[in-house]
Coordinates of C-alpha atoms (C1' of nucleotides) in Angstrom, one line a residue:
Chain A
M7 CA -4.8 -12.2 -4.3
L8 CA -1.3 -10.8 -3.8
T9 CA -0.1 -10.2 -0.3
N10 CA 0.4 -6.6 -1.1
E11 CA -3.0 -6.3 -2.7
R12 CA -4.6 -7.7 0.4
H13 CA -2.7 -5.2 2.6
D14 CA -4.0 -2.4 0.5
F15 CA -7.5 -3.8 0.6
I16 CA -7.5 -4.0 4.3
L17 CA -6.3 -0.4 4.7
K18 CA -8.9 0.8 2.2
L19 CA -11.6 -1.1 4.0
L20 CA -10.4 0.3 7.3
E21 CA -10.5 3.9 6.0
E22 CA -14.0 3.4 4.8
K23 CA -15.4 1.8 7.9
Q24 CA -13.1 3.1 10.6
T25 CA -13.3 -0.2 12.3
I26 CA -13.0 -3.7 10.9
K27 CA -13.4 -7.2 12.3
I28 CA -11.0 -10.0 11.5
Q29 CA -13.8 -12.4 10.5
D30 CA -15.2 -9.8 8.0
I31 CA -11.8 -9.5 6.4
V32 CA -11.5 -13.3 6.2
E33 CA -14.7 -13.6 4.4
L34 CA -14.0 -10.7 2.0
T35 CA -10.5 -11.9 1.1
A36 CA -11.0 -15.6 1.2
A37 CA -7.7 -15.9 3.0
S38 CA -7.3 -17.8 6.2
E39 CA -7.6 -16.3 9.6
S40 CA -3.9 -16.8 10.3
T41 CA -3.0 -14.9 7.3
I42 CA -5.2 -12.0 8.1
R43 CA -3.8 -12.0 11.6
R44 CA -0.3 -11.8 10.2
D45 CA -1.4 -9.0 7.9
L46 CA -2.8 -7.0 10.8
T47 CA 0.3 -7.5 12.9
E48 CA 2.4 -6.4 10.0
L49 CA 0.3 -3.3 9.3
E50 CA 0.4 -2.4 12.9
N51 CA 4.1 -2.5 12.9
R52 CA 4.0 -0.1 10.0
Q53 CA 1.7 2.1 12.1
K54 CA -1.0 1.9 9.4
L55 CA -3.5 0.7 11.9
E56 CA -4.0 -0.3 15.5
R57 CA -5.1 -3.7 16.5
V58 CA -7.9 -4.2 19.0
F59 CA -9.4 -7.4 20.3
G60 CA -11.3 -8.9 17.3
G61 CA -10.1 -6.5 14.7
A62 CA -8.4 -3.2 14.0
V63 CA -9.0 0.5 14.1
L64 CA -7.5 3.6 12.5
P65 CA -4.3 4.7 14.3
G66 CA -4.6 7.5 16.7
R67 CA -2.6 10.3 15.2
N68 CA -1.6 13.5 17.0
L69 CA -0.6 15.3 13.9
A70 CA -3.4 16.1 11.5
E71 CA -3.0 13.8 8.5
P72 CA -4.6 15.7 5.6
S73 CA -4.9 12.7 3.4
V74 CA -7.0 10.7 5.8
A75 CA -8.6 13.2 8.1
D76 CA -10.0 15.4 5.4
K77 CA -11.5 12.8 3.2
S78 CA -14.9 13.4 4.9
A79 CA -14.6 17.1 4.5
Q80 CA -17.2 18.8 2.4
N81 CA -14.9 20.8 0.2
L82 CA -12.2 18.2 -0.5
Q83 CA -13.0 18.0 -4.1
E84 CA -12.9 21.8 -4.4
K85 CA -9.6 21.8 -2.7
I86 CA -8.2 19.2 -5.1
N87 CA -9.5 21.2 -8.1
L88 CA -8.0 24.3 -6.7
A89 CA -4.7 22.6 -6.0
K90 CA -4.5 21.1 -9.4
F91 CA -5.2 24.4 -11.0
A92 CA -2.6 26.2 -9.0
S93 CA 0.0 23.6 -9.8
G94 CA -0.1 24.8 -13.3
F95 CA 1.8 27.9 -12.3
V96 CA 4.9 25.8 -11.3
Q97 CA 7.6 25.7 -13.9
H98 CA 10.1 23.0 -14.6
G99 CA 13.1 23.4 -12.3
D100 CA 11.5 25.9 -9.9
S101 CA 12.3 26.2 -6.3
V102 CA 9.0 26.1 -4.5
F103 CA 7.8 27.0 -1.0
L104 CA 4.8 25.0 0.1
D105 CA 3.0 26.3 3.2
A106 CA 1.8 23.8 5.8
G107 CA -1.9 23.1 5.2
T108 CA -4.4 20.9 3.6
T109 CA -4.8 22.8 0.3
T110 CA -1.1 23.0 -0.4
F111 CA -1.0 19.3 0.5
Q112 CA -3.3 18.5 -2.3
M113 CA -1.0 20.1 -4.8
I114 CA 1.7 17.5 -4.2
P115 CA 0.4 14.8 -6.6
F116 CA 0.4 17.4 -9.4
L117 CA 4.0 18.5 -8.8
T118 CA 5.6 15.3 -10.0
E119 CA 8.2 15.1 -12.8
K120 CA 8.9 18.8 -12.7
D121 CA 12.4 18.5 -11.2
L122 CA 11.6 20.8 -8.3
V123 CA 13.2 21.7 -5.1
V124 CA 10.5 22.1 -2.5
V125 CA 10.9 23.8 0.9
T126 CA 8.1 23.4 3.4
N127 CA 7.3 24.0 7.1
G128 CA 4.6 21.4 7.1
L129 CA 5.5 18.0 8.6
T130 CA 2.4 16.4 7.1
L131 CA 3.6 17.2 3.6
V132 CA 6.9 15.5 3.9
E133 CA 5.9 11.9 3.3
A134 CA 3.8 12.7 0.3
L135 CA 6.6 14.8 -1.2
N136 CA 9.0 11.9 -0.7
E137 CA 6.5 9.5 -2.4
Q138 CA 6.6 11.8 -5.5
G139 CA 10.4 11.6 -5.4
I140 CA 10.7 15.4 -4.9
T141 CA 13.8 16.8 -3.3
T142 CA 12.5 18.2 0.0
Y143 CA 13.9 20.6 2.6
L144 CA 12.2 21.2 5.9
T145 CA 12.5 24.5 7.8
G146 CA 13.6 24.2 11.4
G147 CA 11.6 25.3 14.3
M148 CA 9.1 24.4 17.0
I149 CA 6.4 21.9 16.2
K150 CA 2.8 22.9 16.6
P151 CA 1.4 19.6 17.8
R152 CA -2.1 19.9 16.4
T153 CA -1.2 20.8 12.9
G154 CA 2.4 19.6 12.5
A155 CA 3.5 23.1 11.3
L156 CA 6.9 24.4 12.1
V157 CA 6.9 27.9 13.5
G158 CA 8.9 30.4 15.6
A159 CA 12.2 32.2 15.4
Q160 CA 14.1 29.2 14.1
T161 CA 11.7 28.7 11.3
I162 CA 12.0 32.3 10.2
Q163 CA 15.8 32.2 10.4
S164 CA 16.1 29.0 8.4
L165 CA 13.8 30.4 5.7
K166 CA 16.3 33.2 5.2
N167 CA 18.7 30.7 3.7
Y168 CA 16.5 30.2 0.7
R169 CA 15.1 32.0 -2.3
F170 CA 12.0 30.8 -4.0
D171 CA 10.8 31.1 -7.6
I172 CA 7.3 30.5 -6.4
C173 CA 5.5 30.4 -3.1
F174 CA 2.1 28.8 -2.2
L175 CA 0.3 29.8 1.0
G176 CA -3.0 28.8 2.6
V177 CA -5.0 31.2 4.7
N178 CA -8.0 31.2 6.9
G179 CA -9.6 34.4 5.5
F180 CA -9.2 37.1 3.0
H181 CA -10.8 40.5 3.0
P182 CA -10.3 43.7 1.0
D183 CA -9.7 45.8 4.1
Y184 CA -7.9 43.4 6.4
G185 CA -5.9 41.4 3.8
Y186 CA -5.0 37.7 4.4
T187 CA -5.4 36.5 7.9
T188 CA -4.8 33.3 9.9
P189 CA -5.5 32.5 13.6
D190 CA -1.9 32.0 14.7
P191 CA 0.5 35.0 14.7
E192 CA 3.5 32.7 14.6
E193 CA 2.2 31.0 11.5
A194 CA 1.4 34.4 10.0
A195 CA 5.0 35.5 10.5
V196 CA 6.3 32.4 8.7
K197 CA 3.9 32.9 5.8
K198 CA 4.9 36.5 5.4
M199 CA 8.6 35.7 5.5
A200 CA 8.3 32.9 3.0
S201 CA 6.4 35.2 0.7
S202 CA 9.0 37.9 0.9
L203 CA 11.6 35.5 -0.2
A204 CA 9.7 34.5 -3.3
R205 CA 9.6 36.0 -6.8
K206 CA 5.9 35.3 -6.9
T207 CA 3.4 34.3 -4.2
Y208 CA 0.0 32.6 -4.7
V209 CA -2.5 32.4 -1.9
L210 CA -4.9 29.4 -2.3
A211 CA -8.4 29.8 -0.8
D212 CA -11.7 28.3 -1.5
H213 CA -14.8 30.6 -1.6
S214 CA -15.7 29.9 2.0
K215 CA -12.7 32.1 3.1
S216 CA -14.0 35.1 1.3
N217 CA -14.5 38.2 3.4
K218 CA -13.5 36.2 6.5
V219 CA -11.1 37.8 9.0
S220 CA -9.0 35.9 11.4
F221 CA -6.8 37.1 14.2
A222 CA -3.3 37.5 12.7
K223 CA -2.7 39.5 9.5
I224 CA -0.2 38.0 7.1
M225 CA -0.2 40.8 4.5
D226 CA -2.4 42.9 2.2
L227 CA -4.4 41.3 -0.7
E228 CA -2.3 43.0 -3.3
E229 CA 1.0 41.6 -2.0
A230 CA 0.1 38.2 -3.5
T231 CA -1.9 36.6 -6.2
L232 CA -5.1 35.2 -4.9
V233 CA -6.4 32.0 -6.4
V234 CA -10.0 31.2 -5.4
D235 CA -12.6 28.8 -6.7
E236 CA -16.0 30.0 -7.7
L237 CA -19.1 28.6 -6.2
S238 CA -20.2 27.7 -9.7
A239 CA -17.8 24.8 -9.6
D240 CA -15.6 24.6 -12.6
T241 CA -14.0 28.0 -12.8
F242 CA -11.4 29.8 -10.7
E243 CA -10.8 33.4 -10.1
V244 CA -7.2 34.7 -10.2
L245 CA -7.0 38.1 -8.6
E246 CA -3.7 39.5 -9.5
K247 CA -2.8 42.9 -8.0
K248 CA -6.5 43.7 -7.7
T249 CA -7.1 42.7 -11.2
T250 CA -9.8 40.0 -11.7
V251 CA -9.3 37.3 -14.3
K252 CA -11.7 34.5 -14.9
V253 CA -10.2 31.2 -16.0
G254 CA -11.5 27.9 -17.2
K255 CA -11.1 24.9 -15.1
A256 CA -7.8 23.1 -14.9
Chain B
M3 CA 7.6 -11.6 -29.0
L4 CA 10.5 -9.1 -28.8
T5 CA 12.0 -8.2 -25.5
N6 CA 11.0 -4.6 -25.8
E7 CA 7.5 -5.5 -26.9
R8 CA 7.1 -7.6 -23.9
H9 CA 8.3 -4.8 -21.6
D10 CA 5.8 -2.4 -23.1
F11 CA 3.1 -5.1 -22.8
I12 CA 3.8 -5.5 -19.1
L13 CA 3.8 -1.8 -18.4
K14 CA 0.5 -1.4 -20.3
L15 CA -1.0 -4.3 -18.4
L16 CA 0.2 -2.8 -15.1
E17 CA -1.3 0.6 -16.0
E18 CA -4.6 -1.0 -16.6
K19 CA -4.8 -3.3 -13.6
Q20 CA -2.6 -1.4 -11.1
T21 CA -1.3 -4.8 -9.8
I22 CA -0.1 -7.8 -11.8
K23 CA 0.9 -11.3 -10.9
I24 CA 3.9 -12.9 -12.4
Q25 CA 1.9 -16.0 -13.3
D26 CA -0.6 -14.0 -15.2
I27 CA 2.1 -12.4 -17.3
V28 CA 3.6 -15.7 -18.0
E29 CA 0.3 -17.0 -19.4
L30 CA -0.4 -13.9 -21.4
T31 CA 3.0 -13.6 -23.0
A32 CA 3.9 -17.3 -23.3
A33 CA 7.4 -16.5 -22.1
S34 CA 9.0 -18.4 -19.3
E35 CA 8.8 -17.4 -15.7
S36 CA 12.5 -16.7 -15.6
T37 CA 12.2 -14.3 -18.5
I38 CA 9.3 -12.4 -16.9
R39 CA 11.3 -12.2 -13.7
R40 CA 14.2 -10.7 -15.5
D41 CA 11.8 -8.3 -17.2
L42 CA 10.4 -7.1 -13.9
T43 CA 13.8 -6.7 -12.3
E44 CA 14.8 -4.6 -15.3
L45 CA 11.7 -2.5 -15.2
E46 CA 12.1 -2.0 -11.5
N47 CA 15.6 -0.7 -12.0
R48 CA 14.1 1.8 -14.4
Q49 CA 11.6 2.8 -11.8
K50 CA 8.7 1.9 -14.1
L51 CA 7.3 -0.4 -11.4
E52 CA 7.8 -1.8 -8.0
R53 CA 8.2 -5.5 -7.4
V54 CA 6.3 -7.2 -4.6
F55 CA 6.2 -10.8 -3.7
G56 CA 4.3 -12.6 -6.5
G57 CA 4.1 -9.7 -8.9
A58 CA 4.5 -5.9 -9.3
V59 CA 2.6 -2.7 -8.6
L60 CA 2.8 0.9 -9.9
P61 CA 5.6 2.8 -8.3
G62 CA 4.6 5.1 -5.4
R63 CA 1.0 3.8 -5.4
N64 CA 1.8 1.3 -2.7
L65 CA -0.6 2.1 0.1
A66 CA 0.8 -0.5 2.5
E67 CA 4.4 0.5 2.0
P68 CA 6.5 0.3 5.1
S69 CA 6.8 3.8 6.4
V70 CA 10.0 5.1 8.0
A71 CA 8.5 4.6 11.4
D72 CA 8.5 0.8 11.0
K73 CA 8.8 -0.8 14.4
S74 CA 9.7 -4.3 13.3
A75 CA 13.4 -3.9 13.9
Q76 CA 15.8 -6.7 14.4
N77 CA 17.0 -6.6 18.0
L78 CA 14.1 -4.5 19.2
Q79 CA 13.9 -5.7 22.8
E80 CA 17.6 -5.1 23.3
K81 CA 17.2 -1.6 21.9
I82 CA 14.3 -0.9 24.2
N83 CA 16.3 -2.1 27.3
L84 CA 19.3 0.0 26.2
A85 CA 17.0 3.0 25.6
K86 CA 15.3 2.7 28.9
F87 CA 18.6 2.5 30.7
A88 CA 20.0 5.5 28.9
S89 CA 16.9 7.5 29.7
G90 CA 18.0 7.4 33.3
F91 CA 20.8 9.9 32.6
V92 CA 18.2 12.6 31.7
Q93 CA 17.5 15.2 34.4
H94 CA 14.4 17.1 35.0
G95 CA 14.3 20.2 32.9
D96 CA 17.1 19.2 30.6
S97 CA 17.5 20.4 27.1
V98 CA 18.1 17.2 25.1
F99 CA 19.3 16.4 21.6
L100 CA 17.9 13.2 20.2
D101 CA 19.6 11.8 17.1
A102 CA 17.6 10.3 14.3
G103 CA 17.5 6.5 14.6
T104 CA 15.7 3.6 16.0
T105 CA 17.5 3.3 19.3
T106 CA 17.0 6.9 20.2
F107 CA 13.4 6.5 19.1
Q108 CA 12.9 3.9 21.8
M109 CA 14.0 6.3 24.5
I110 CA 10.9 8.5 24.0
P111 CA 8.4 6.6 26.1
F112 CA 10.8 6.9 29.0
L113 CA 11.3 10.7 28.7
T114 CA 7.8 11.7 29.8
E115 CA 7.1 13.9 32.7
K116 CA 10.6 15.3 32.8
D117 CA 9.7 18.7 31.6
L118 CA 12.2 18.6 28.8
V119 CA 12.9 20.5 25.6
V120 CA 13.9 18.1 22.9
V121 CA 15.7 18.9 19.6
T122 CA 15.9 16.3 17.0
N123 CA 16.8 15.8 13.4
G124 CA 14.7 12.7 13.0
L125 CA 11.3 13.1 11.4
T126 CA 10.3 9.7 12.7
L127 CA 10.7 10.8 16.3
V128 CA 8.5 13.8 16.1
E129 CA 5.1 12.1 16.3
A130 CA 6.1 10.0 19.3
L131 CA 7.5 13.0 21.1
N132 CA 4.3 14.9 20.5
E133 CA 2.4 12.0 21.9
Q134 CA 4.4 12.3 25.1
G135 CA 3.6 15.9 25.2
I136 CA 7.2 16.9 25.0
T137 CA 8.1 20.3 23.6
T138 CA 9.9 19.5 20.4
Y139 CA 12.1 21.4 18.0
L140 CA 13.1 20.1 14.7
T141 CA 16.3 21.1 13.0
G142 CA 16.0 22.3 9.4
G143 CA 17.7 20.6 6.4
M144 CA 17.3 18.2 3.6
I145 CA 15.3 15.1 4.1
K146 CA 16.9 11.8 3.5
P147 CA 14.0 9.8 2.2
R148 CA 14.9 6.4 3.3
T149 CA 15.6 7.2 7.0
G150 CA 13.6 10.4 7.5
A151 CA 16.8 12.1 8.9
L152 CA 17.5 15.8 8.3
V153 CA 21.1 16.5 7.1
G154 CA 23.2 19.0 5.3
A155 CA 24.4 22.6 5.8
Q156 CA 21.0 23.8 7.0
T157 CA 20.9 21.2 9.7
I158 CA 24.3 22.1 10.9
Q159 CA 23.4 25.8 10.9
S160 CA 20.2 25.4 12.7
L161 CA 21.8 23.3 15.4
K162 CA 24.1 26.2 16.2
N163 CA 21.2 28.0 17.7
Y164 CA 20.9 25.6 20.6
R165 CA 22.9 24.3 23.6
F166 CA 22.1 21.0 25.1
D167 CA 22.5 19.6 28.5
I168 CA 22.6 16.1 27.1
C169 CA 22.9 14.5 23.7
F170 CA 22.1 11.0 22.6
L171 CA 23.5 9.6 19.4
G172 CA 23.2 6.3 17.5
V173 CA 26.1 4.9 15.5
N174 CA 26.7 2.0 13.1
G175 CA 30.0 1.0 14.6
F176 CA 32.5 1.7 17.3
H177 CA 36.2 0.7 17.4
P178 CA 39.1 1.6 19.6
D179 CA 41.2 2.8 16.7
Y180 CA 38.6 4.3 14.4
G181 CA 36.1 5.7 16.9
Y182 CA 32.4 6.0 16.2
T183 CA 31.4 5.6 12.6
T184 CA 28.3 5.7 10.4
P185 CA 27.8 5.2 6.7
D186 CA 26.7 8.7 5.7
P187 CA 29.2 11.6 6.0
E188 CA 26.4 14.1 6.1
E189 CA 24.9 12.4 9.1
A190 CA 28.2 12.0 10.7
A191 CA 28.7 15.8 10.5
V192 CA 25.3 16.4 12.1
K193 CA 26.1 14.0 15.0
K194 CA 29.5 15.6 15.6
M195 CA 28.0 19.1 15.6
A196 CA 25.2 18.1 18.0
S197 CA 27.7 16.5 20.3
S198 CA 29.9 19.6 20.3
L199 CA 27.0 21.7 21.5
A200 CA 26.2 19.4 24.4
R201 CA 27.6 19.4 27.9
K202 CA 27.5 15.6 27.8
T203 CA 27.1 13.1 25.0
Y204 CA 26.1 9.5 25.2
V205 CA 26.4 7.1 22.3
L206 CA 23.9 4.2 22.3
A207 CA 24.9 1.0 20.6
D208 CA 24.1 -2.6 21.0
H209 CA 26.8 -5.2 21.1
S210 CA 26.5 -6.0 17.4
K211 CA 28.1 -2.6 16.7
S212 CA 31.2 -3.5 18.6
N213 CA 34.5 -3.3 16.6
K214 CA 32.5 -2.5 13.5
V215 CA 33.8 0.3 11.3
S216 CA 31.6 2.2 8.9
F217 CA 32.6 4.8 6.2
A218 CA 32.3 8.1 8.0
K219 CA 34.0 8.9 11.3
I220 CA 32.0 10.9 13.8
M221 CA 34.6 11.3 16.6
D222 CA 36.9 9.3 18.8
L223 CA 35.6 7.0 21.5
E224 CA 36.7 9.1 24.4
E225 CA 34.8 12.2 23.1
A226 CA 31.6 10.6 24.3
T227 CA 30.3 8.2 26.8
L228 CA 29.5 4.9 25.2
V229 CA 26.5 2.9 26.5
V230 CA 26.4 -0.6 25.2
D231 CA 24.5 -3.7 26.2
E232 CA 26.2 -7.0 27.1
L233 CA 25.5 -10.2 25.3
S234 CA 24.6 -11.6 28.7
A235 CA 21.3 -9.8 28.6
D236 CA 20.6 -7.8 31.6
T237 CA 23.6 -5.7 32.1
F238 CA 25.0 -2.7 30.4
E239 CA 28.5 -1.3 30.0
V240 CA 29.1 2.3 30.4
L241 CA 32.5 3.3 29.0
E242 CA 33.2 6.7 30.2
K243 CA 36.4 8.3 29.0
K244 CA 37.9 4.9 28.6
T245 CA 36.8 3.9 32.0
T246 CA 34.7 0.8 32.1
V247 CA 31.8 0.5 34.6
K248 CA 29.4 -2.4 34.8
V249 CA 25.9 -1.6 35.8
G250 CA 22.9 -3.6 36.7
K251 CA 19.9 -3.6 34.3
A252 CA 17.5 -0.7 34.2
Chain C
dT22 C1' 33.2 -18.7 -37.3
dG23 C1' 33.4 -16.2 -32.8
dC24 C1' 31.1 -13.1 -29.8
dT25 C1' 27.3 -11.2 -27.3
dT26 C1' 22.8 -11.3 -25.6
dA27 C1' 18.4 -13.4 -24.5
dT28 C1' 16.1 -17.4 -23.0
dG29 C1' 14.4 -21.5 -20.3
dA30 C1' 15.1 -25.0 -17.0
dA31 C1' 16.9 -26.6 -12.6
dT32 C1' 18.6 -25.8 -7.9
dG33 C1' 18.3 -24.6 -3.2
dA34 C1' 16.9 -20.7 -0.4
dT35 C1' 13.4 -17.6 1.1
dT36 C1' 8.8 -16.2 2.1
dA37 C1' 3.8 -16.8 2.5
dT38 C1' 0.2 -19.6 3.9
dG39 C1' -3.2 -22.5 6.5
dA40 C1' -4.1 -25.7 10.2
dT41 C1' -3.4 -26.8 15.0
dT42 C1' -2.3 -26.1 19.7
dG43 C1' -2.9 -24.2 24.1
dA44 C1' -3.2 -19.6 26.3
dT45 C1' -5.7 -15.3 26.9
dT46 C1' -9.6 -12.2 26.8
dT47 C1' -14.3 -11.2 26.5
dT48 C1' -19.1 -12.2 27.2
dG49 C1' -23.2 -13.4 29.5
dG50 C1' -25.6 -15.6 33.0
dA51 C1' -26.0 -17.1 37.9
Chain D
dT26 C1' -19.4 -10.4 42.0
dC27 C1' -17.9 -14.7 40.2
dC28 C1' -17.6 -18.5 37.0
dA29 C1' -17.9 -21.0 32.7
dA30 C1' -18.5 -20.9 27.8
dA31 C1' -17.2 -18.7 23.6
dA32 C1' -14.4 -16.0 21.0
dT33 C1' -10.0 -14.4 20.0
dC34 C1' -5.2 -14.6 20.4
dA35 C1' 0.1 -15.8 19.8
dA36 C1' 3.1 -19.5 18.6
dT37 C1' 4.4 -23.4 16.0
dC38 C1' 4.7 -26.4 12.2
dA39 C1' 4.4 -28.4 7.6
dT40 C1' 3.3 -27.2 3.1
dA41 C1' 3.1 -24.5 -0.9
dA42 C1' 4.4 -20.6 -3.6
dT43 C1' 7.8 -17.5 -5.0
dC44 C1' 12.5 -16.1 -5.2
dA45 C1' 17.6 -15.4 -6.8
dT46 C1' 21.2 -17.9 -8.8
dT47 C1' 23.4 -20.8 -11.9
dC48 C1' 24.1 -23.2 -16.1
dA49 C1' 23.3 -24.7 -20.7
dT50 C1' 21.2 -23.7 -24.9
dA51 C1' 19.4 -20.8 -28.7
dA52 C1' 19.2 -16.6 -31.3
dG53 C1' 21.1 -12.4 -33.2
dC54 C1' 25.1 -10.1 -35.3
dA55 C1' 29.8 -8.8 -37.1

DNA sequence: TGCTTATGAATGATTATGATTGATTTTGGA
DNA sequence: TCCAAAATCAATCATAATCATTCATAAGCA
């Protein structure tokens, strides 16, 4: 087994079980204890795990890491389907705004090889974008510790330096009377500004957000195109300027 | 077997297995190890795969890849000592600029409980700052994938919205004639701008940077206070406006 | 033939590995 | 609580695998 393979194996195992014992890894990999020890030290230096006496645990992260944290979430597969579908709207060479959030995060693997320029206010998206080799700009601003989103006056201001062909937003609720809403007014302001700088805006939401209302209003429903998955799995609804269109699955 | 054929064969094999060992390819192709090595080097240059010790993996799919936040630096302990010492200059309530880089990164644990506002252009610093509960602002700009530093016109512009009590920079070399230098002109520009917005600027460098000259000049030596560790371990030199002061260890 | 390119073997350097040592930490019973 | 046994640990060493480099040969082509 290759060194690199073993590292991957350990990380995968750790993600599954949350906690691993050195002796277990030794048995499963048929490598010596010394080697596994070295692996763990190495991976700890890379901040992929934290060592504890007798084994290792997942690293304590302050910023929400969508890739890891959400794996257990119920609607992950739905989000991925939704993200994949929405990625189809992106044209080769587009300038794209990607909102901070888990759904937009899932779009990233589907944006490769499109020669894009992506601007985002989501710290958690950056590493994944880099991995895809996508030219990435980050807005400035204050960091919201829990979510890793950039918000505030500086964010708004730095956004004004860009124009987007296409803009993807996540929301916490959408409602015919109250429009798109999200809990944080600061984030709402950022989303609104980004949208206003884009030729076309798509709001991604799974069906659980339907008719939900949150504290801060972003904008009215008809100001963006809503992409929402159907409960009946493999179709999506695209509500464009109050027009309903049914589409087959991506 | 033709060279091109062999290349295709390797890529196909890699696609199937995700990870391949050089020895396996040697057996399957009946070519010599040298040839396979050359093939892999070639294919890596074309970004078709990534080499790892003993074989190759698909590009980007390397779970255990060292992240930018890798702690396993060369002279880590020296850097920590230097960082700890420099942290002493920070006053309670200061607004601080922290340059992207490993030395400034090491300052973070010593900045806690000082009620600071920190601005940085280093993505790798953000999580550590959050862990310390420090209010953190990020400059905007383009992300340099390798280092996680923000650079470019947007970075410069967003800096102009701030004023700093104190500014800490890392450099790649300092020299009496050529001043402070760093390889990337973009980064140099950011450092210079940050410094010009601060009441006081400190440059952190370990002794290995002494009399080194890199491509892009940041500014002259006397425009900042240089903090450098001595080879003889436990002392630091603080060169302030060409005045030399020896100080005991932090 | 003369030229370029691809190949394979040999080298010394680098890196990964497994076993051993003595120190440190945890555990469990008095 | 304290102590001793067991488990785990970091550090070191020798070995083995892998690596980049060099050089000589073979194959392809004008």
